[in-house]
């Protein structure tokens, strides 16, 4: 069973606004998937957050369970994205796949390289 994503109210509102303003761009399929994740997610007030889950500005380590390859990056706003600094836009397919999830969650997602099983190894 797929885990339920968690979002702070701030991230939820920000992501919804990004979806509305970017819906006609080339990654509209990804944006629709993000919208679906937001709709099924649990929304928390900032002061009520007790568990660590992936948010905007989180540093994460993700493992591809098939290849055992680990990826380390920070999820940032599109304007802050910089691959050389390992900062990836929250609107990138990989970030959409993992935002809202907790350490040790496993997520199956259709990435550009095909369907992948991802495990969240750590969140800072």
CSV table of C-alpha atoms in Angstrom, one decimal:
chain,number,residue,atom,x,y,z
A,1,UNK,CA,0.0,0.0,0.0
A,2,UNK,CA,1.3,3.4,-0.9
A,3,UNK,CA,2.1,5.6,2.1
A,4,UNK,CA,0.1,8.8,2.7
A,5,UNK,CA,2.0,12.0,2.1
A,6,UNK,CA,2.2,14.8,4.7
A,7,UNK,CA,2.4,18.5,4.0
A,8,UNK,CA,2.8,21.6,6.0
A,9,UNK,CA,0.0,24.1,5.3
A,10,UNK,CA,2.7,26.5,3.9
A,11,UNK,CA,4.0,23.9,1.5
A,12,UNK,CA,0.5,22.7,0.5
A,13,UNK,CA,-0.5,26.3,-0.4
A,14,UNK,CA,2.7,27.0,-2.2
A,15,UNK,CA,2.5,23.8,-4.2
A,16,UNK,CA,-1.1,24.4,-5.1
A,17,UNK,CA,-0.2,27.9,-6.4
A,18,UNK,CA,2.7,26.5,-8.5
A,19,UNK,CA,0.3,23.9,-10.0
A,20,UNK,CA,-2.2,26.6,-10.9
A,21,UNK,CA,0.5,28.9,-12.5
A,22,UNK,CA,2.3,26.1,-14.4
A,23,UNK,CA,-0.5,23.8,-15.5
A,24,UNK,CA,0.0,24.4,-19.2
A,25,UNK,CA,3.8,23.7,-19.3
A,26,UNK,CA,5.4,20.6,-20.7
A,27,UNK,CA,5.4,18.8,-17.3
A,28,UNK,CA,1.7,19.0,-16.9
A,29,UNK,CA,1.4,15.2,-16.3
A,30,UNK,CA,3.7,15.6,-13.3
A,31,UNK,CA,1.8,18.5,-12.0
A,32,UNK,CA,-1.5,16.5,-12.2
A,33,UNK,CA,0.2,13.8,-10.2
A,34,UNK,CA,1.4,16.3,-7.7
A,35,UNK,CA,-2.2,17.7,-7.4
A,36,UNK,CA,-3.4,14.1,-6.7
A,37,UNK,CA,-0.8,13.7,-4.0
A,38,UNK,CA,-1.8,17.0,-2.4
A,39,UNK,CA,-5.5,15.9,-2.5
A,40,UNK,CA,-4.8,12.7,-0.7
A,41,UNK,CA,-2.3,14.1,1.7
A,42,UNK,CA,-2.5,15.1,5.3
A,43,UNK,CA,-2.1,18.8,6.0
A,44,UNK,CA,-0.4,20.0,9.2
A,45,UNK,CA,0.0,23.4,10.8
A,46,UNK,CA,3.7,24.3,11.1
A,47,UNK,CA,3.5,24.3,14.9
A,48,UNK,CA,1.8,20.8,15.0
A,49,UNK,CA,4.4,19.0,13.0
A,50,UNK,CA,5.9,16.3,15.2
A,51,UNK,CA,7.3,13.9,12.5
A,52,UNK,CA,10.0,14.5,10.0
A,53,UNK,CA,8.8,14.3,6.4
A,54,UNK,CA,10.1,15.8,3.2
A,55,UNK,CA,9.3,19.4,2.7
A,56,UNK,CA,10.5,22.2,0.5
A,57,UNK,CA,14.2,22.9,1.4
A,58,UNK,CA,14.6,19.4,2.8
A,59,UNK,CA,17.9,17.6,2.1
A,60,UNK,CA,17.2,14.0,1.3
A,61,UNK,CA,18.9,10.7,0.4
A,62,UNK,CA,16.8,8.4,-1.8
A,63,UNK,CA,17.7,4.9,-2.8
A,64,UNK,CA,16.6,3.2,-6.0
A,65,UNK,CA,15.8,-0.2,-4.6
A,66,UNK,CA,16.5,-2.0,-7.9
A,67,UNK,CA,19.9,-0.6,-8.6
A,68,UNK,CA,20.8,0.2,-4.9
A,69,UNK,CA,22.0,3.6,-6.2
A,70,UNK,CA,21.6,6.5,-3.7
A,71,UNK,CA,20.8,10.1,-4.7
A,72,UNK,CA,21.4,13.0,-2.4
A,73,UNK,CA,19.8,16.4,-3.1
A,74,UNK,CA,17.9,19.3,-1.7
A,75,UNK,CA,14.3,20.0,-2.8
A,76,UNK,CA,14.0,23.7,-3.6
A,77,UNK,CA,11.7,26.2,-5.3
A,78,UNK,CA,12.2,26.2,-9.1
A,79,UNK,CA,14.1,29.6,-9.0
A,80,UNK,CA,16.7,28.1,-6.6
A,81,UNK,CA,17.3,24.9,-8.6
A,82,UNK,CA,21.0,24.3,-9.4
A,83,UNK,CA,22.2,20.8,-10.3
A,84,UNK,CA,25.8,21.6,-9.5
A,85,UNK,CA,24.8,22.3,-6.0
A,86,UNK,CA,22.5,19.3,-5.8
A,87,UNK,CA,19.4,21.5,-5.6
A,88,UNK,CA,16.5,20.1,-7.5
A,89,UNK,CA,13.2,21.9,-8.3
A,90,UNK,CA,10.2,20.7,-6.3
A,91,UNK,CA,8.4,20.5,-9.7
A,92,UNK,CA,10.9,17.9,-11.0
A,93,UNK,CA,9.5,14.4,-11.3
A,94,UNK,CA,11.8,12.9,-8.6
A,95,UNK,CA,10.8,15.5,-6.1
A,96,UNK,CA,7.1,15.2,-6.9
A,97,UNK,CA,7.6,11.5,-6.2
A,98,UNK,CA,9.0,11.9,-2.7
A,99,UNK,CA,7.7,15.2,-1.2
A,100,UNK,CA,5.5,14.6,1.8
A,101,UNK,CA,7.0,11.2,2.7
A,102,UNK,CA,9.0,10.0,5.7
A,103,UNK,CA,12.2,8.1,6.3
A,104,UNK,CA,11.9,4.5,5.3
A,105,UNK,CA,8.8,5.0,3.2
A,106,UNK,CA,8.9,3.2,-0.1
A,107,UNK,CA,7.3,4.8,-3.1
A,108,UNK,CA,6.7,3.4,-6.6
A,109,UNK,CA,6.8,6.2,-9.2
A,110,UNK,CA,7.0,6.5,-12.9
A,111,UNK,CA,10.3,8.4,-13.5
A,112,UNK,CA,11.8,9.3,-16.9
A,113,UNK,CA,13.9,6.2,-16.8
A,114,UNK,CA,10.9,4.0,-16.1
A,115,UNK,CA,8.9,2.8,-13.1
A,116,UNK,CA,11.1,2.8,-10.0
A,117,UNK,CA,10.8,1.7,-6.4
A,118,UNK,CA,12.3,4.4,-4.2
A,119,UNK,CA,13.2,4.3,-0.5
A,120,UNK,CA,13.7,7.4,1.6
A,121,UNK,CA,16.9,6.8,3.5
A,122,UNK,CA,17.3,10.1,5.3
A,123,UNK,CA,15.8,13.6,5.6
A,124,UNK,CA,17.6,16.7,7.0
